[in-house]
Amino acid sequence: MTHQVHSFEPPERFVAGTVGEPGDRTFFLQARGGGRVITVALEKVQVSLLAEKLEELLLEANKRFGVSLPEAPMVHGPDNEPLDTPVDEEFRVGTLGLAFDVDSGTVVIEAIEAGEAEVEIALGPDAPEDIADDDPDDDDDDEPDDDLDRLRVRLSPEATRAFIDRARRVVAAGRPPCPLCGQPLDPAGHLCPRHNGYHR
């Protein structure tokens, strides 16, 4: 079965967003460009980890290649708009790959459909070929990712910073943590283990 690669190099918009109420949210990555909108679903922890690893990638690109680090989102201000509708999920993400393309000075993000492999984030050192952490000299032709759909975007460091900032806001916009145990609080409270199961 042939896999599809949804490529946006660069996208007009690339954001993390959610649908649903806090405590029952579904997380998405959405890319728009060239009259297309592609939306893929993933876990909250993946969004959080993606933002963290992108931050590390920018710092590494600055250290190794002298790439200037953007301090804040682009001049137009932060993108707080909701996801484009309808939100039609193309696939659920299993692996996220990151790389920095030295030639173009851009960050490449690849979201690969969930297969049999575990959810993971692979960091490529400096080229998009390393994005899925594949070894080009590997003789094994049965790579698990070969027949999986993928979303690939190429972002400037400024667009990457804007994505990181929004992703962190989206993750933080969920249920507030309990001050005692750190677990998320529902509107009606929760059974706090620090209070022997009494509602807080």
CSV table of C-alpha atoms in Angstrom, one decimal:
chain,number,residue,atom,x,y,z
A,1,MET,CA,0.0,0.0,0.0
A,2,THR,CA,1.5,3.4,-1.0
A,3,HIS,CA,2.0,5.9,1.7
A,4,GLN,CA,1.3,9.6,1.3
A,5,VAL,CA,3.7,12.4,2.2
A,6,HIS,CA,1.9,15.7,2.9
A,7,SER,CA,4.7,18.2,2.4
A,8,PHE,CA,4.6,21.9,3.2
A,9,GLU,CA,7.9,23.7,2.5
A,10,PRO,CA,7.0,26.1,4.0
A,11,PRO,CA,3.4,26.1,5.2
A,12,GLU,CA,1.3,29.3,5.4
A,13,ARG,CA,0.4,28.2,8.9
A,14,PHE,CA,1.6,25.3,11.2
A,15,VAL,CA,0.2,25.1,14.7
A,16,ALA,CA,-0.7,22.8,17.5
A,17,GLY,CA,-4.3,23.0,18.7
A,18,THR,CA,-7.0,21.1,20.5
A,19,VAL,CA,-10.7,20.2,20.2
A,20,GLY,CA,-12.8,19.6,23.3
A,21,GLU,CA,-13.0,20.7,26.9
A,22,PRO,CA,-10.1,20.6,29.4
A,23,GLY,CA,-9.8,17.0,30.6
A,24,ASP,CA,-11.3,15.7,27.4
A,25,ARG,CA,-9.2,17.4,24.8
A,26,THR,CA,-7.8,15.9,21.6
A,27,PHE,CA,-4.5,17.4,20.4
A,28,PHE,CA,-3.7,18.1,16.8
A,29,LEU,CA,-1.0,19.4,14.5
A,30,GLN,CA,-2.3,21.3,11.5
A,31,ALA,CA,-0.5,22.6,8.4
A,32,ARG,CA,-2.1,24.9,5.8
A,33,GLY,CA,-0.7,25.9,2.5
A,34,GLY,CA,-1.4,25.8,-1.3
A,35,GLY,CA,-5.1,25.5,-0.7
A,36,ARG,CA,-4.6,22.4,1.4
A,37,VAL,CA,-5.2,21.8,5.2
A,38,ILE,CA,-3.8,18.6,6.8
A,39,THR,CA,-4.6,17.8,10.4
A,40,VAL,CA,-3.0,14.9,12.3
A,41,ALA,CA,-3.8,13.8,15.9
A,42,LEU,CA,-1.3,13.2,18.6
A,43,GLU,CA,-1.0,13.0,22.4
A,44,LYS,CA,-0.6,15.9,24.7
A,45,VAL,CA,2.8,14.6,25.9
A,46,GLN,CA,3.9,14.5,22.2
A,47,VAL,CA,3.1,18.2,21.8
A,48,SER,CA,4.9,19.1,25.0
A,49,LEU,CA,8.0,17.0,24.0
A,50,LEU,CA,7.9,18.4,20.4
A,51,ALA,CA,8.1,22.0,21.8
A,52,GLU,CA,11.0,21.0,24.2
A,53,LYS,CA,13.0,19.2,21.4
A,54,LEU,CA,12.5,22.1,19.0
A,55,GLU,CA,13.9,24.4,21.6
A,56,GLU,CA,16.9,22.2,22.0
A,57,LEU,CA,17.3,22.0,18.2
A,58,LEU,CA,17.3,25.8,17.8
A,59,LEU,CA,19.9,26.0,20.6
A,60,GLU,CA,22.1,23.4,18.9
A,61,ALA,CA,21.8,25.1,15.5
A,62,ASN,CA,22.9,28.3,17.1
A,63,LYS,CA,25.9,26.6,18.8
A,64,ARG,CA,27.0,24.6,15.8
A,65,PHE,CA,26.1,26.7,12.9
A,66,GLY,CA,25.7,30.2,14.3
A,67,VAL,CA,22.0,30.4,13.5
A,68,SER,CA,20.5,33.5,15.2
A,69,LEU,CA,17.9,32.7,17.8
A,70,PRO,CA,14.6,34.5,17.5
A,71,GLU,CA,13.6,35.9,20.9
A,72,ALA,CA,9.8,36.1,20.4
A,73,PRO,CA,7.0,35.2,18.0
A,74,MET,CA,6.9,37.0,14.7
A,75,VAL,CA,5.9,40.7,14.4
A,76,HIS,CA,2.2,39.9,13.8
A,77,GLY,CA,1.9,38.7,17.3
A,78,PRO,CA,1.1,35.2,18.6
A,79,ASP,CA,-1.3,33.0,16.6
A,80,ASN,CA,-4.2,32.4,19.0
A,81,GLU,CA,-6.7,31.5,16.4
A,82,PRO,CA,-8.5,28.2,16.5
A,83,LEU,CA,-7.7,25.3,14.2
A,84,ASP,CA,-9.1,25.6,10.7
A,85,THR,CA,-12.4,23.7,10.3
A,86,PRO,CA,-13.5,21.1,9.6
A,87,VAL,CA,-10.9,19.3,11.7
A,88,ASP,CA,-10.5,16.1,9.7
A,89,GLU,CA,-7.9,13.8,11.1
A,90,GLU,CA,-5.6,12.3,8.4
A,91,PHE,CA,-3.9,9.9,10.8
A,92,ARG,CA,-2.6,9.6,14.4
A,93,VAL,CA,1.1,10.4,14.9
A,94,GLY,CA,3.4,7.7,16.2
A,95,THR,CA,6.9,9.1,15.5
A,96,LEU,CA,8.0,12.7,15.3
A,97,GLY,CA,11.3,13.4,13.5
A,98,LEU,CA,13.3,16.7,13.7
A,99,ALA,CA,16.2,18.0,11.7
A,100,PHE,CA,18.0,21.2,10.9
A,101,ASP,CA,18.8,21.8,7.2
A,102,VAL,CA,22.0,23.8,7.2
A,103,ASP,CA,21.8,24.7,3.5
A,104,SER,CA,18.4,26.5,3.8
A,105,GLY,CA,18.7,27.4,7.5
A,106,THR,CA,15.3,25.8,8.2
A,107,VAL,CA,13.9,23.3,10.7
A,108,VAL,CA,12.3,20.2,9.3
A,109,ILE,CA,9.5,18.5,11.2
A,110,GLU,CA,8.1,15.1,10.2
A,111,ALA,CA,5.1,13.5,11.8
A,112,ILE,CA,4.8,9.8,10.9
A,113,GLU,CA,1.7,7.8,11.2
A,114,ALA,CA,1.5,5.4,14.2
A,115,GLY,CA,2.4,1.9,13.2
A,116,GLU,CA,3.6,-1.0,15.4
A,117,ALA,CA,6.5,1.1,16.8
A,118,GLU,CA,6.4,3.0,20.0
A,119,VAL,CA,5.7,6.7,20.1
A,120,GLU,CA,9.0,8.5,19.9
A,121,ILE,CA,10.8,11.7,18.8
A,122,ALA,CA,14.0,11.3,16.7
A,123,LEU,CA,16.4,14.2,16.4
A,124,GLY,CA,18.4,14.4,13.2
A,125,PRO,CA,21.8,16.2,13.5
A,126,ASP,CA,21.7,18.5,10.5
A,127,ALA,CA,19.9,17.3,7.4
A,128,PRO,CA,16.4,16.3,6.5
A,129,GLU,CA,17.6,12.8,5.5
A,130,ASP,CA,18.1,12.1,9.2
A,131,ILE,CA,14.6,13.1,10.0
A,132,ALA,CA,13.1,9.6,10.7
A,133,ASP,CA,16.4,8.4,12.2
A,134,ASP,CA,16.8,6.0,9.3
A,135,ASP,CA,20.2,4.7,8.3
A,136,PRO,CA,20.5,4.9,4.5
A,137,ASP,CA,23.1,2.1,4.5
A,138,ASP,CA,20.7,-0.2,6.4
A,139,ASP,CA,20.2,-3.4,4.4
A,140,ASP,CA,16.9,-4.1,6.0
A,141,ASP,CA,14.3,-3.3,3.4
A,142,ASP,CA,11.4,-3.9,5.8
A,143,GLU,CA,11.5,-0.6,7.5
A,144,PRO,CA,8.3,-0.2,9.6
A,145,ASP,CA,7.9,3.5,8.5
A,146,ASP,CA,8.1,2.7,4.7
A,147,ASP,CA,4.3,2.3,4.3
A,148,LEU,CA,3.2,4.9,6.7
A,149,ASP,CA,1.7,8.3,5.9
A,150,ARG,CA,3.6,11.4,7.0
A,151,LEU,CA,3.3,15.1,7.4
A,152,ARG,CA,6.5,17.1,6.6
A,153,VAL,CA,6.9,20.8,7.2
A,154,ARG,CA,9.9,23.1,6.8
A,155,LEU,CA,10.0,26.2,9.1
A,156,SER,CA,12.2,29.2,9.5
A,157,PRO,CA,13.7,29.7,13.0
A,158,GLU,CA,11.2,32.5,13.6
A,159,ALA,CA,8.2,30.3,12.6
A,160,THR,CA,9.7,27.5,14.8
A,161,ARG,CA,9.8,29.9,17.8
A,162,ALA,CA,6.2,30.9,17.1
A,163,PHE,CA,5.2,27.2,17.0
A,164,ILE,CA,7.0,26.4,20.3
A,165,ASP,CA,5.3,29.3,22.1
A,166,ARG,CA,1.8,28.4,20.9
A,167,ALA,CA,2.4,24.7,21.6
A,168,ARG,CA,3.4,25.5,25.2
A,169,ARG,CA,0.3,27.7,25.7
A,170,VAL,CA,-1.9,25.0,24.3
A,171,VAL,CA,-0.5,22.4,26.6
A,172,ALA,CA,-0.7,24.7,29.6
A,173,ALA,CA,-4.4,25.7,28.9
A,174,GLY,CA,-5.7,22.4,30.3
A,175,ARG,CA,-6.9,21.6,33.8
A,176,PRO,CA,-4.9,23.4,36.6
A,177,PRO,CA,-2.9,21.1,38.8
A,178,CYS,CA,-3.8,20.2,42.3
A,179,PRO,CA,-1.5,22.2,44.6
A,180,LEU,CA,-1.0,19.2,46.8
A,181,CYS,CA,-0.5,16.2,44.5
A,182,GLY,CA,0.0,17.9,41.1
A,183,GLN,CA,-2.7,15.8,39.4
A,184,PRO,CA,-5.1,17.7,37.1
A,185,LEU,CA,-8.2,19.2,38.9
A,186,ASP,CA,-11.6,18.6,37.4
A,187,PRO,CA,-14.2,21.4,37.7
A,188,ALA,CA,-15.9,19.3,40.4
A,189,GLY,CA,-12.6,18.6,42.2
A,190,HIS,CA,-10.8,15.3,42.3
A,191,LEU,CA,-9.9,12.5,44.7
A,192,CYS,CA,-6.6,13.7,46.1
A,193,PRO,CA,-4.2,10.9,47.2
A,194,ARG,CA,-2.6,13.4,49.6
A,195,HIS,CA,-6.0,13.7,51.4
A,196,ASN,CA,-6.6,9.9,51.6
A,197,GLY,CA,-9.1,10.1,48.7
A,198,TYR,CA,-11.2,13.0,50.0
A,199,HIS,CA,-12.5,15.4,47.3
A,200,ARG,CA,-10.6,18.7,46.9
